[in-house]
mmCIF file of C-alpha atoms and ligand atoms in Angstrom:
data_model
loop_
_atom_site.group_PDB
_atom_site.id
_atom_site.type_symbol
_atom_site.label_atom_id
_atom_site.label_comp_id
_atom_site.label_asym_id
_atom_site.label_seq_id
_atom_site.Cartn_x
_atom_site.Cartn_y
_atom_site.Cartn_z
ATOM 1 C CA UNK K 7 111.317 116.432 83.763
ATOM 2 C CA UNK K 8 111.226 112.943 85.412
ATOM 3 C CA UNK K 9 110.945 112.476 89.004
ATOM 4 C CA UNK K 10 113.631 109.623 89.829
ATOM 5 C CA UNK K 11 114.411 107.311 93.201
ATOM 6 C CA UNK K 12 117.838 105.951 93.485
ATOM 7 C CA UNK K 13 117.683 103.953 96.466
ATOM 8 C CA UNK K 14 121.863 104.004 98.088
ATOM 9 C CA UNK K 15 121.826 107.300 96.211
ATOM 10 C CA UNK K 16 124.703 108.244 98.606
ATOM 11 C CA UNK K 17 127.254 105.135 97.777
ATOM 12 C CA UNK K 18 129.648 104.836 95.252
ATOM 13 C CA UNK K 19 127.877 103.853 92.103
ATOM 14 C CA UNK K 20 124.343 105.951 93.269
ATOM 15 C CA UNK K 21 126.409 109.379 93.890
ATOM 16 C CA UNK K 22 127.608 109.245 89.992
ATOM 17 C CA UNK K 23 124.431 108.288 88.836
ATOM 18 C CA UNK K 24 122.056 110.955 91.208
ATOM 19 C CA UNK K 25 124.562 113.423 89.603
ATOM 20 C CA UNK K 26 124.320 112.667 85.850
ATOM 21 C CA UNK K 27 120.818 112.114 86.135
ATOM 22 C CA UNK K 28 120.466 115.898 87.859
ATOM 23 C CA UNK K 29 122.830 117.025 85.042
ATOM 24 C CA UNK K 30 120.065 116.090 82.487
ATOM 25 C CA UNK K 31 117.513 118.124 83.695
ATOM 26 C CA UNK K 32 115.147 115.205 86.171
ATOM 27 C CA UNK K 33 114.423 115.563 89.634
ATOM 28 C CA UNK K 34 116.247 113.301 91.657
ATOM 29 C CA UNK K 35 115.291 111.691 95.324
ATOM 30 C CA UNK K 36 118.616 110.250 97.054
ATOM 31 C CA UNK K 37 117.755 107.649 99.729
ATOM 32 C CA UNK K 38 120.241 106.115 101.543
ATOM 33 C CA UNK K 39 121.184 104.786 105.177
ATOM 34 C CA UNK K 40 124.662 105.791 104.657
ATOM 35 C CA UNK K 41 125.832 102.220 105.850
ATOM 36 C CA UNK K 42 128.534 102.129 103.501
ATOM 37 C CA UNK K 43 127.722 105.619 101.416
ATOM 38 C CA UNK K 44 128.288 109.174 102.738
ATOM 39 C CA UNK K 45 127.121 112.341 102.384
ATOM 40 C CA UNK K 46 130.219 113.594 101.211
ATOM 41 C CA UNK K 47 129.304 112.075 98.081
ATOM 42 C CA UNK K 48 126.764 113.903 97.049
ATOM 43 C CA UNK K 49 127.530 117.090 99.203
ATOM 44 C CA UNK K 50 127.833 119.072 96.172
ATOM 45 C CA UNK K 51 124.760 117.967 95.183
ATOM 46 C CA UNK K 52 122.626 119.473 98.319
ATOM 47 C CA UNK K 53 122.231 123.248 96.646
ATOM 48 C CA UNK K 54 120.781 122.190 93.492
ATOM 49 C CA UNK K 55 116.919 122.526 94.153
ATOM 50 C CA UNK K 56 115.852 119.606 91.792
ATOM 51 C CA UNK K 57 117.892 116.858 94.842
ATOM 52 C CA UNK K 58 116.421 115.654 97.743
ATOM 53 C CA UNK K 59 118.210 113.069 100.460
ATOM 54 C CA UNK K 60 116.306 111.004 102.572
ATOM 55 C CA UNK K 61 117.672 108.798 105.238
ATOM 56 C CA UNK K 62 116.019 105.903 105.629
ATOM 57 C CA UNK K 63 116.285 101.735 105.256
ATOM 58 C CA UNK K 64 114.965 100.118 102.213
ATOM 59 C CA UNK K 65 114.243 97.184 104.644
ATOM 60 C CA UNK K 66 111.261 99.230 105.753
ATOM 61 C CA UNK K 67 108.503 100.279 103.550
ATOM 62 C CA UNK K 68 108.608 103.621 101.813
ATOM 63 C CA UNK K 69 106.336 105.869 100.003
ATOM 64 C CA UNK K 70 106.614 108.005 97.205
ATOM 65 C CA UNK K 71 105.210 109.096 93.525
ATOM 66 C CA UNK K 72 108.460 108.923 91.239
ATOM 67 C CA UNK K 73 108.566 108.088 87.751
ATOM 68 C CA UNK K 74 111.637 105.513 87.630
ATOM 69 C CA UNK K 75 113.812 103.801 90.500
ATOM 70 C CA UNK K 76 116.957 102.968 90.487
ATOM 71 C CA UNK K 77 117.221 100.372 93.261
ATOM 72 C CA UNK K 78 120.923 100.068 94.451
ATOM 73 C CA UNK K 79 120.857 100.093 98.345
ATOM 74 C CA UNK K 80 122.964 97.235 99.117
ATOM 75 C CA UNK K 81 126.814 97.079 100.626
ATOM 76 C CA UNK K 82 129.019 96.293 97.415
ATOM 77 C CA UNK K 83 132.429 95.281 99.342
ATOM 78 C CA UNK K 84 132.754 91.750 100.828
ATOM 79 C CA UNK K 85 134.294 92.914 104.402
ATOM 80 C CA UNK K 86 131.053 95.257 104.452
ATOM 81 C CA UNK K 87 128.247 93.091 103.307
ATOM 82 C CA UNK K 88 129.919 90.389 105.711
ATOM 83 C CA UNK K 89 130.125 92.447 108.578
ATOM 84 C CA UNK K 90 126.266 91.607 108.928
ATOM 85 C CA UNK K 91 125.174 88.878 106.722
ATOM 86 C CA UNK K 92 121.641 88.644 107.997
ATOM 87 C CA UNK K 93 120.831 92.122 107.540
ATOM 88 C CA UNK K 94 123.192 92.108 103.507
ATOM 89 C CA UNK K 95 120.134 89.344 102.795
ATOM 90 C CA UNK K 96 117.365 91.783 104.128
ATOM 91 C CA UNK K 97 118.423 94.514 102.094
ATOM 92 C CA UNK K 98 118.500 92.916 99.430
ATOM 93 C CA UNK K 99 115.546 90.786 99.428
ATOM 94 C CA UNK K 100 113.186 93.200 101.661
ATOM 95 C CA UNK K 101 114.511 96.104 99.752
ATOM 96 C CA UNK K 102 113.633 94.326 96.633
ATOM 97 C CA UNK K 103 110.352 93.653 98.012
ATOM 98 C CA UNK K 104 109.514 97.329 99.153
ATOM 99 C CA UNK K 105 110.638 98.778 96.208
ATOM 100 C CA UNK K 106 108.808 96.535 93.758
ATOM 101 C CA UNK K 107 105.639 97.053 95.735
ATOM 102 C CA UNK K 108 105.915 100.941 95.525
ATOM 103 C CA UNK K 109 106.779 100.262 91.615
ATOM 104 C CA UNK K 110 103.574 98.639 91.312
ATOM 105 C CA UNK K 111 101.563 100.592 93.361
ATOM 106 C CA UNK K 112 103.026 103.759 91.701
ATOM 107 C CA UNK K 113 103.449 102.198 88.386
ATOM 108 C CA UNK K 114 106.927 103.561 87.900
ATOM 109 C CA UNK K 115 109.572 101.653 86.258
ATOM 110 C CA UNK K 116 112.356 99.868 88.088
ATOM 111 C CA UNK K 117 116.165 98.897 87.808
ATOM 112 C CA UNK K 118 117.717 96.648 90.140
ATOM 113 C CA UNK K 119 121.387 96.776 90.361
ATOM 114 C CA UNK K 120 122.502 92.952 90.200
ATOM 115 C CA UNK K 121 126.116 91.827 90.059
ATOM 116 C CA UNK K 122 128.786 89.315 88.401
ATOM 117 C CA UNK K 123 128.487 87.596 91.820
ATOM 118 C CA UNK K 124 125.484 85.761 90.980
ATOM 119 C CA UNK K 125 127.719 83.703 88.532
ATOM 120 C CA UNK K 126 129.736 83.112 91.701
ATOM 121 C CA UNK K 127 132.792 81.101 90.306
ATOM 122 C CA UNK K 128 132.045 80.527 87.115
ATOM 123 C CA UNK K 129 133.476 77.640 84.729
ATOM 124 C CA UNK K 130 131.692 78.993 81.849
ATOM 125 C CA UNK K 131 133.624 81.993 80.749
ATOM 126 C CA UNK K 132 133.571 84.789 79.522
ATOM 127 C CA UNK K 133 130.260 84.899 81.298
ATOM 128 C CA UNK K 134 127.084 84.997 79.555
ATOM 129 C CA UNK K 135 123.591 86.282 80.535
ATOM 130 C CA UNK K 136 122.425 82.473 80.068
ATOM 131 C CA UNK K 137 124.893 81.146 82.523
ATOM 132 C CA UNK K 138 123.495 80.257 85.340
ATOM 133 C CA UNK K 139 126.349 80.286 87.823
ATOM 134 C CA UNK K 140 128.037 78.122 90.044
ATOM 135 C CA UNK K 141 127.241 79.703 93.790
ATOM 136 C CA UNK K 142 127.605 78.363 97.018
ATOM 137 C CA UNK K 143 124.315 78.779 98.820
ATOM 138 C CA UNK K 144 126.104 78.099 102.286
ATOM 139 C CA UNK K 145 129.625 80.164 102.027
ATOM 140 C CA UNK K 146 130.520 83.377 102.786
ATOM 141 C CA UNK K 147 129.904 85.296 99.938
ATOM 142 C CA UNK K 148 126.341 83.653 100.190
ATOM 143 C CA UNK K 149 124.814 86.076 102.298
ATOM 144 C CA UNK K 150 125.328 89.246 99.442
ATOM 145 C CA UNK K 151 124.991 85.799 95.932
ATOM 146 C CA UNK K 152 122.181 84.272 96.792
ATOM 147 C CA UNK K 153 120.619 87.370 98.159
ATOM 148 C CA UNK K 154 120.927 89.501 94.886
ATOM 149 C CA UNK K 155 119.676 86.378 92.910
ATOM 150 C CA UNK K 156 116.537 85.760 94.954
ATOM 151 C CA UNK K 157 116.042 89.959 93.945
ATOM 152 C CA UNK K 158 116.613 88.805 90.616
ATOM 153 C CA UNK K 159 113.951 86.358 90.777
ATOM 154 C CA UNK K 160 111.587 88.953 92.803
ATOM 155 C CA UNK K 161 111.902 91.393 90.229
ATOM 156 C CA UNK K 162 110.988 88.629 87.081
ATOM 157 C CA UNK K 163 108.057 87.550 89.259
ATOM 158 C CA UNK K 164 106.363 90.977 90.175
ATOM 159 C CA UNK K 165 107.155 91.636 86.461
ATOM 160 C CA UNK K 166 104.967 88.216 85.367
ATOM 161 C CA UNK K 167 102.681 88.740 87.978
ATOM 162 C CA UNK K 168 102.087 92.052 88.596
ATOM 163 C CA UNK K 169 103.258 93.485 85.405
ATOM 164 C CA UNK K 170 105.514 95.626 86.774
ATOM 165 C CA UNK K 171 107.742 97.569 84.454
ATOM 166 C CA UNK K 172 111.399 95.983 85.336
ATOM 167 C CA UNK K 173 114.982 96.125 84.080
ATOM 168 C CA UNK K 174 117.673 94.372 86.171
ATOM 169 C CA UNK K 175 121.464 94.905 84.788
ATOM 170 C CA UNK K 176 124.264 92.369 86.148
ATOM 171 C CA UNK K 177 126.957 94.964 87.002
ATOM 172 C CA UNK K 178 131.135 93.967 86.717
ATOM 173 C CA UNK K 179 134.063 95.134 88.878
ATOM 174 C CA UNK K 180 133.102 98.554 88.412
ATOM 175 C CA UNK K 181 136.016 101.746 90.225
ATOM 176 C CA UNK K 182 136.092 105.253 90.088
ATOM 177 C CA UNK K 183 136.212 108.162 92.616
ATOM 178 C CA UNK K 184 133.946 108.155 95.642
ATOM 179 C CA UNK K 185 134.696 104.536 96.543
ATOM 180 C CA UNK K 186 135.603 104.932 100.398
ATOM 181 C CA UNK K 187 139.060 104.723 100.831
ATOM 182 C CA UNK K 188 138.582 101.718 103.150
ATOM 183 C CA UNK K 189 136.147 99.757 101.443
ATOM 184 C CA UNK K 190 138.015 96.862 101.043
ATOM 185 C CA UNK K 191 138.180 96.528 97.209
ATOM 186 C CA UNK K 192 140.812 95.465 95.127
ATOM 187 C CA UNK K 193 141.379 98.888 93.384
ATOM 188 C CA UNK K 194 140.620 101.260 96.205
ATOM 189 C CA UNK K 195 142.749 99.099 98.344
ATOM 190 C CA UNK K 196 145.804 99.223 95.909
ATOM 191 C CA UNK K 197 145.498 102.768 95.331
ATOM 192 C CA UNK K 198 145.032 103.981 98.933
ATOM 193 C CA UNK K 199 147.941 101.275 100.040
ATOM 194 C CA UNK K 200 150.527 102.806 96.976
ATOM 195 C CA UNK K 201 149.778 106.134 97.580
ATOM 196 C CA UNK K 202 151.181 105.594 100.707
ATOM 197 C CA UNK K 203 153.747 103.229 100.133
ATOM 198 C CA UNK K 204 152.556 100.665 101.967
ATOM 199 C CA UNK K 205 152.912 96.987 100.777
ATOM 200 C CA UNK K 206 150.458 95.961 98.295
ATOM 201 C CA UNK K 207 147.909 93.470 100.018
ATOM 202 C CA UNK K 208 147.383 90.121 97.375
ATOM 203 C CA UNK K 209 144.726 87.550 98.205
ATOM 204 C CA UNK K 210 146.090 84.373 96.954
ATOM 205 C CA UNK K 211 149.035 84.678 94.405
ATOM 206 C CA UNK K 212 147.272 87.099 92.402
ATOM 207 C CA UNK K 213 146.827 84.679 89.148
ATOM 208 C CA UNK K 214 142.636 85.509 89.939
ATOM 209 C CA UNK K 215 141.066 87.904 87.173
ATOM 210 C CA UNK K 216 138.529 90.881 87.032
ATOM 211 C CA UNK K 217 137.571 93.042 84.500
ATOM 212 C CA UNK K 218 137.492 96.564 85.787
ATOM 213 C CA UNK K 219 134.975 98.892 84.091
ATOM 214 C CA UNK K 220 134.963 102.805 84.769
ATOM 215 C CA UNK K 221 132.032 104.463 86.478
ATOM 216 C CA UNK K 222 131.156 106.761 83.883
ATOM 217 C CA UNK K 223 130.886 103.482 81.143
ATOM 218 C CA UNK K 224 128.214 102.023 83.978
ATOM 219 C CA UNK K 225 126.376 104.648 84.631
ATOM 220 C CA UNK K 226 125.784 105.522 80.619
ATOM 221 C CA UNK K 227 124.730 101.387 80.283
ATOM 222 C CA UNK K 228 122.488 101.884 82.972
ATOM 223 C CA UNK K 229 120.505 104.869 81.961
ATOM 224 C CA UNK K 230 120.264 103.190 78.810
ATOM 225 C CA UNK K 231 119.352 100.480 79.862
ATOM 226 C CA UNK K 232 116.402 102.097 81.855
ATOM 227 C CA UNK K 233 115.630 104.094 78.827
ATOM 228 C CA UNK K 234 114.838 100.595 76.446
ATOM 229 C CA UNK K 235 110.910 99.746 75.561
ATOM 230 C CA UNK K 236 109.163 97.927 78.394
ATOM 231 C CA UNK K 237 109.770 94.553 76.615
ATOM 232 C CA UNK K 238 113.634 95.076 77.859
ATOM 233 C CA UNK K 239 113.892 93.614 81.258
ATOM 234 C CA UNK K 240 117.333 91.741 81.268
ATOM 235 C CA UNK K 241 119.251 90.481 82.768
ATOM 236 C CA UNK K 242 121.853 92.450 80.468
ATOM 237 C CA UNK K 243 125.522 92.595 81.808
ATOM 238 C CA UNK K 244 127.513 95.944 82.148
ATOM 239 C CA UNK K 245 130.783 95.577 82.380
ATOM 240 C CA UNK K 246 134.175 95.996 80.486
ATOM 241 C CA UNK K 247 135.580 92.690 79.248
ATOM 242 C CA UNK K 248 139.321 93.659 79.406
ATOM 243 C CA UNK K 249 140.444 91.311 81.679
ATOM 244 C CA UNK K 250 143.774 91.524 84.402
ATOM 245 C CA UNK K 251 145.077 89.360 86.806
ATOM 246 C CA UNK K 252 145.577 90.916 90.390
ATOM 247 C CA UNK K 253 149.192 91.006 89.877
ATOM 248 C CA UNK K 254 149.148 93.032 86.630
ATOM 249 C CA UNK K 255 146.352 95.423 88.372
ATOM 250 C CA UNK K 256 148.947 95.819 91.454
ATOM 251 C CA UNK K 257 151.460 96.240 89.311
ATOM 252 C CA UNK K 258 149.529 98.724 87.040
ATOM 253 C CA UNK K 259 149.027 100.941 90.295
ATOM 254 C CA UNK K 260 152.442 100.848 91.457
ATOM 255 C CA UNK K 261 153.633 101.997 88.025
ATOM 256 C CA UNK K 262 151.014 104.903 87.669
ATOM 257 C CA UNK K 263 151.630 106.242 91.025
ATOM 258 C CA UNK K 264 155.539 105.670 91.266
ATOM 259 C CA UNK K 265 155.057 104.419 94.448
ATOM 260 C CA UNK K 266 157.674 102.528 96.262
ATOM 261 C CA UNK K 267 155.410 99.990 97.527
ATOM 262 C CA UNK K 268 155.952 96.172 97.578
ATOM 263 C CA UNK K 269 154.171 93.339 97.066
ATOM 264 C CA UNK K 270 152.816 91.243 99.951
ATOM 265 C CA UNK K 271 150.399 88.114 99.556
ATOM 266 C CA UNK K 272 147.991 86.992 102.040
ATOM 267 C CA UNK K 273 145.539 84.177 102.671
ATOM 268 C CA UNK K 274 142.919 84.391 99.714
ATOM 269 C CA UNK K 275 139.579 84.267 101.062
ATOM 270 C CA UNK K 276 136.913 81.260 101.129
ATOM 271 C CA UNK K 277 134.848 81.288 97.362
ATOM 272 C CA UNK K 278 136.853 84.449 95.543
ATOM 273 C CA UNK K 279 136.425 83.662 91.953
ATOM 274 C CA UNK K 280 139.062 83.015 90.208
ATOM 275 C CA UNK K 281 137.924 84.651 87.070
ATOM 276 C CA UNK K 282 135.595 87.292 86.276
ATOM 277 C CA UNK K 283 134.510 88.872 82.350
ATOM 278 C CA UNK K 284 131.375 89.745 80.828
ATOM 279 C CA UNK K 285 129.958 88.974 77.607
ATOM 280 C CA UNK K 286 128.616 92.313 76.287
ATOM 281 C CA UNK K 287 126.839 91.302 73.213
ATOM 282 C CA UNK K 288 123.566 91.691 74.952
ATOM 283 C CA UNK K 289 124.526 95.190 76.368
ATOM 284 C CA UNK K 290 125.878 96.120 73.366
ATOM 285 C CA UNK K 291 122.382 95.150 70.981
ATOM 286 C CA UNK K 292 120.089 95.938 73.279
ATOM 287 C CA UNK K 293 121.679 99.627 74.223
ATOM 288 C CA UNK K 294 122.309 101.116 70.908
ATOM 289 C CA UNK K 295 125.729 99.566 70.747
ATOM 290 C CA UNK K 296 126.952 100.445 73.798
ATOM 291 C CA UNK K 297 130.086 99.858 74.662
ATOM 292 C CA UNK K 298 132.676 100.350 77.757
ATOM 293 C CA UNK K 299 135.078 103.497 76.809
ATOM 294 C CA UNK K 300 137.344 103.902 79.037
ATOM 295 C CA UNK K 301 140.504 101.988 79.059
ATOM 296 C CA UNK K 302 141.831 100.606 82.891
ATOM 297 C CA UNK K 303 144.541 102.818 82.780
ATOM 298 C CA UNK K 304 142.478 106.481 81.874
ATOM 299 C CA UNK K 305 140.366 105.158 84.900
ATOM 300 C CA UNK K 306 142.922 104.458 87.155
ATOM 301 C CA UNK K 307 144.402 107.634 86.553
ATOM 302 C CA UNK K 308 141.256 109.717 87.406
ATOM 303 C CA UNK K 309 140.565 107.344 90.802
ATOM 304 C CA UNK K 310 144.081 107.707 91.759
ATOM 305 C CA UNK K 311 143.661 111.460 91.910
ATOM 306 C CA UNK K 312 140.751 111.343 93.953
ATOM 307 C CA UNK K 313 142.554 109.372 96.370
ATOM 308 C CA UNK K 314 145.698 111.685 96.591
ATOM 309 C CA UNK K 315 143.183 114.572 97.107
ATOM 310 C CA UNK K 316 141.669 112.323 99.906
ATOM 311 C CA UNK K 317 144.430 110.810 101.521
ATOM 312 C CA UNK K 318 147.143 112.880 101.581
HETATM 313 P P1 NAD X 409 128.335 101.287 98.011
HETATM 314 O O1 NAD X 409 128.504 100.470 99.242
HETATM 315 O O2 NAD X 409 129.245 102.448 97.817
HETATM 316 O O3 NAD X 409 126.850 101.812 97.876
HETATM 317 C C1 NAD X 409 125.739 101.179 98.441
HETATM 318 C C2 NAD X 409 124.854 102.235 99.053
HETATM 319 O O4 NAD X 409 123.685 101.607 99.612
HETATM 320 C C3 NAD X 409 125.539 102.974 100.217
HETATM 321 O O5 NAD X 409 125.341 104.354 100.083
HETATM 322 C C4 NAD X 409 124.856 102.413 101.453
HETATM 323 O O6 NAD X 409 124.849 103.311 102.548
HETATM 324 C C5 NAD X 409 123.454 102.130 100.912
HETATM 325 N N1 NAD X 409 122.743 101.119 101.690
HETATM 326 C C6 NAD X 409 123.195 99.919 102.129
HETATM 327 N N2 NAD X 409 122.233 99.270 102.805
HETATM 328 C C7 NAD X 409 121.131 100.078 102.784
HETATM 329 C C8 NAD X 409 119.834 99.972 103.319
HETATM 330 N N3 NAD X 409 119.446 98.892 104.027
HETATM 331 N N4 NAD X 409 118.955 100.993 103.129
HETATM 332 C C9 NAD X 409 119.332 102.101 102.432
HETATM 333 N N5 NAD X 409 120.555 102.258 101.904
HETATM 334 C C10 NAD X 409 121.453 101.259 102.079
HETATM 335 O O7 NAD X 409 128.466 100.273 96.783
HETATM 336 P P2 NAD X 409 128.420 100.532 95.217
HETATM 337 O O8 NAD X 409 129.643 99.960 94.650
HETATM 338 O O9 NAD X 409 128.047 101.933 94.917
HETATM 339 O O10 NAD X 409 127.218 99.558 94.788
HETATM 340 C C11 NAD X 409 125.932 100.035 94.462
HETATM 341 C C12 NAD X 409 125.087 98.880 93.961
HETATM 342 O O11 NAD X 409 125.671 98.307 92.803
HETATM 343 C C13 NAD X 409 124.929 97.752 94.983
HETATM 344 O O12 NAD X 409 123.621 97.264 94.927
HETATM 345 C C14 NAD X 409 125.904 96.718 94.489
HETATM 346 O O13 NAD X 409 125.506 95.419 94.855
HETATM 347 C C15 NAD X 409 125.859 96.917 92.988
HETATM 348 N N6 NAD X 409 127.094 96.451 92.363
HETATM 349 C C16 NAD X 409 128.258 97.136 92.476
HETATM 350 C C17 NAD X 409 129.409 96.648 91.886
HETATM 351 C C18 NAD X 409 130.732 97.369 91.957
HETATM 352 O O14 NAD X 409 131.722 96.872 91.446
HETATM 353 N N7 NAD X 409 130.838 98.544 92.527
HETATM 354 C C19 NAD X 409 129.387 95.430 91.200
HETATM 355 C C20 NAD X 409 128.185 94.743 91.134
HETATM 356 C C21 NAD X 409 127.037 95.262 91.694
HETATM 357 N N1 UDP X 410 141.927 91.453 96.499
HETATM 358 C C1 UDP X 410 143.281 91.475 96.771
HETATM 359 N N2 UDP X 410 143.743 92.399 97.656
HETATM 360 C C2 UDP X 410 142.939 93.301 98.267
HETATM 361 C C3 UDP X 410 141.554 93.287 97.979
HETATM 362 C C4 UDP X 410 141.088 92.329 97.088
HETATM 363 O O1 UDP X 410 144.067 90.672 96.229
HETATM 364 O O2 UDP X 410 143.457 94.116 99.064
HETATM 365 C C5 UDP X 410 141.426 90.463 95.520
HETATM 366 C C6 UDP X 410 140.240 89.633 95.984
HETATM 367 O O3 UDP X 410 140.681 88.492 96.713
HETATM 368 C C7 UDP X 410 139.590 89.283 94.664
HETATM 369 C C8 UDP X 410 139.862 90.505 93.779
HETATM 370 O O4 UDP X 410 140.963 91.173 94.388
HETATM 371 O O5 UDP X 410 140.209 88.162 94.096
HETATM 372 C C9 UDP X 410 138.690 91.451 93.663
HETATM 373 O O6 UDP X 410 138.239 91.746 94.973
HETATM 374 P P1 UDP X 410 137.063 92.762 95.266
HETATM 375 O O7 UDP X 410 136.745 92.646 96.717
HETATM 376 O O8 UDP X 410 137.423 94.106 94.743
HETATM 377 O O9 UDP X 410 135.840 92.254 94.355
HETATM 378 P P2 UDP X 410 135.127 90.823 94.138
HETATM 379 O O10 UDP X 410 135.945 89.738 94.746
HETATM 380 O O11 UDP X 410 133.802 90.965 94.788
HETATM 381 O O12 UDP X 410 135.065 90.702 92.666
#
């Protein structure tokens, strides 16, 4: 039995992940602020003796003897991690910090959940691992960009320094239940909005893309991922490379919940990308052939019953 840390244990992403890693017999230690997560998440969760919560901010130091850490505190959603910019970069920079010191102090090895959005808006595409990206250091999006890839660059230097034992994964569009229903995401929004047949909220004319990858698919890449020799440290990008416009996604959800909904398009916002899809043939070597298997509209039909549980 391994004794795990998954730092925003009680978010989206961290609430699958506590509970598949519980399912296979570790101990698991959920820490979380609950800025954007909730204890609803991992509610269920509370009973099983082998889970612990612990509030507390990964800006502040923390201490602990843990096998592995998942490091994933961070707000995911643009109107979140722009609500306070300042504190978005100290999460992810002083989080990255505190965590890789306890990693090296503890010795335990560490995953840090990166993102697409250190690409930015990419004119290389589909986008590979040695991409470098096209960010702006100075825009709006900067604040959650530039603070993920200064983690990134954290975690390679404690690893060449300190020899800390480090993966980092570059996550995609990733959906699924547990997203909060106001979150501000494409898919939640869509989903919450047709459910209730309220007019379908496009940024732009909806010609951007994303690929949208299932939770489950993630969560499997990244416990593989942390499972690889030491030699393994990434960057390796999870995501699945079917790719949609906005429209077709809106579309998509109108059709799968028969909602009466129409379409309304609004103001895109400063720096969205305008296309998003990951090259996999790292993932996919590295990971014993993994591979994203669920298809966008298997997915959306699971998150689209966890909404009409929650919303109506
Ligand atoms: P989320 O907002 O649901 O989860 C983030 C969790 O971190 C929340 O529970 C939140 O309360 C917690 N948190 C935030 N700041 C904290 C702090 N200072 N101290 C402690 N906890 C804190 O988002 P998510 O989609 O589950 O994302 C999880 C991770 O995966 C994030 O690091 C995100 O950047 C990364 N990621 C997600 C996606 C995606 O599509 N969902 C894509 C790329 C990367
Ligand atoms: N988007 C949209 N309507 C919404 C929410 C988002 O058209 O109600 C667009 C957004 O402008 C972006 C895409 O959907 O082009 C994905 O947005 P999201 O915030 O989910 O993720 P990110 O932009 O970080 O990839």
């Amino acid at each position: 039995m391994k004794k795990i840390l998954v730092t925003g244990g009680a978010g989206f992403i961290g609430s699958h992940l506590c509970e598949r890693l519980l399912n296979e017999g570790n101990e698991v230690i959920c820490l979380d602020n609950y800025f954007t997560g909730s204890k609803n998440n991992i509610i269920h969760l509370l009973d099983n003796p082998y889970f612990e919560l612990i509030r507390h901010d990964v800006t502040m130091p923390f201490f602990i003897e843990v096998d592995e850490i998942y490091n994933l505190a961070c707000p995911a959603s643009p109107i979140h991690y722009q609500y306070n910019p300042i504190k978005t970069i100290k999460t992810s920079v002083m989080g990255a910090i505190n965590m890789l010191g306890l990693a090296k102090r503890i010795k335990a090895k560490i995953l840090q959940a990166s993102t697409s959005e250190v690409y930015g808006d990419p004119d290389v595409h589909p986008q590979p691992e040695t991409y470098w990206g096209k960010v702006n250091p100075i825009g709006s999006r900067s604040c959650y960009d530039e603070g993920k890839r200064c983690a990134e660059s954290l975690f390679v230097n404690y690893h060449k320094q300190n020899n800390v034992r480090i993966k980092i994964v570059r996550i995609f569009n990733t959906y699924g239940p547990n997203m909060h229903p106001n979150d501000g995401r494409v898919v939640s929004n869509f989903i919450v909005q047709a459910l209730q047949d309220k007019p379908i909220t496009i940024y732009g004319d909806g010609s951007q893309t994303r690929s949208f990858q299932y939770v489950d698919d993630l969560v499997e890449g990244m416990i593989r991922m942390m499972n690889t020799s030491d030699d393994v440290i990434g960057p390796v990008n999870i995501g699945n490379p079917g790719e949609f416009t906005i429209l077709e996604l809106a579309q998509k959800v109108i059709e799968l919940t028969g909602s009466k909904s129409t379409i309304e398009f609004r103001e895109l916002p400063e720096d969205d990308p305008m296309q998003r899809k990951p090259d996999i043939t790292k993932a996919t070597e590295l990971l014993g052939g993994w591979q994203p298997k669920i298809q966008l509209e298997d997915g959306l039909k699971n998150t689209i019953e966890y909404f009409r549980k929650l919303v109506l």
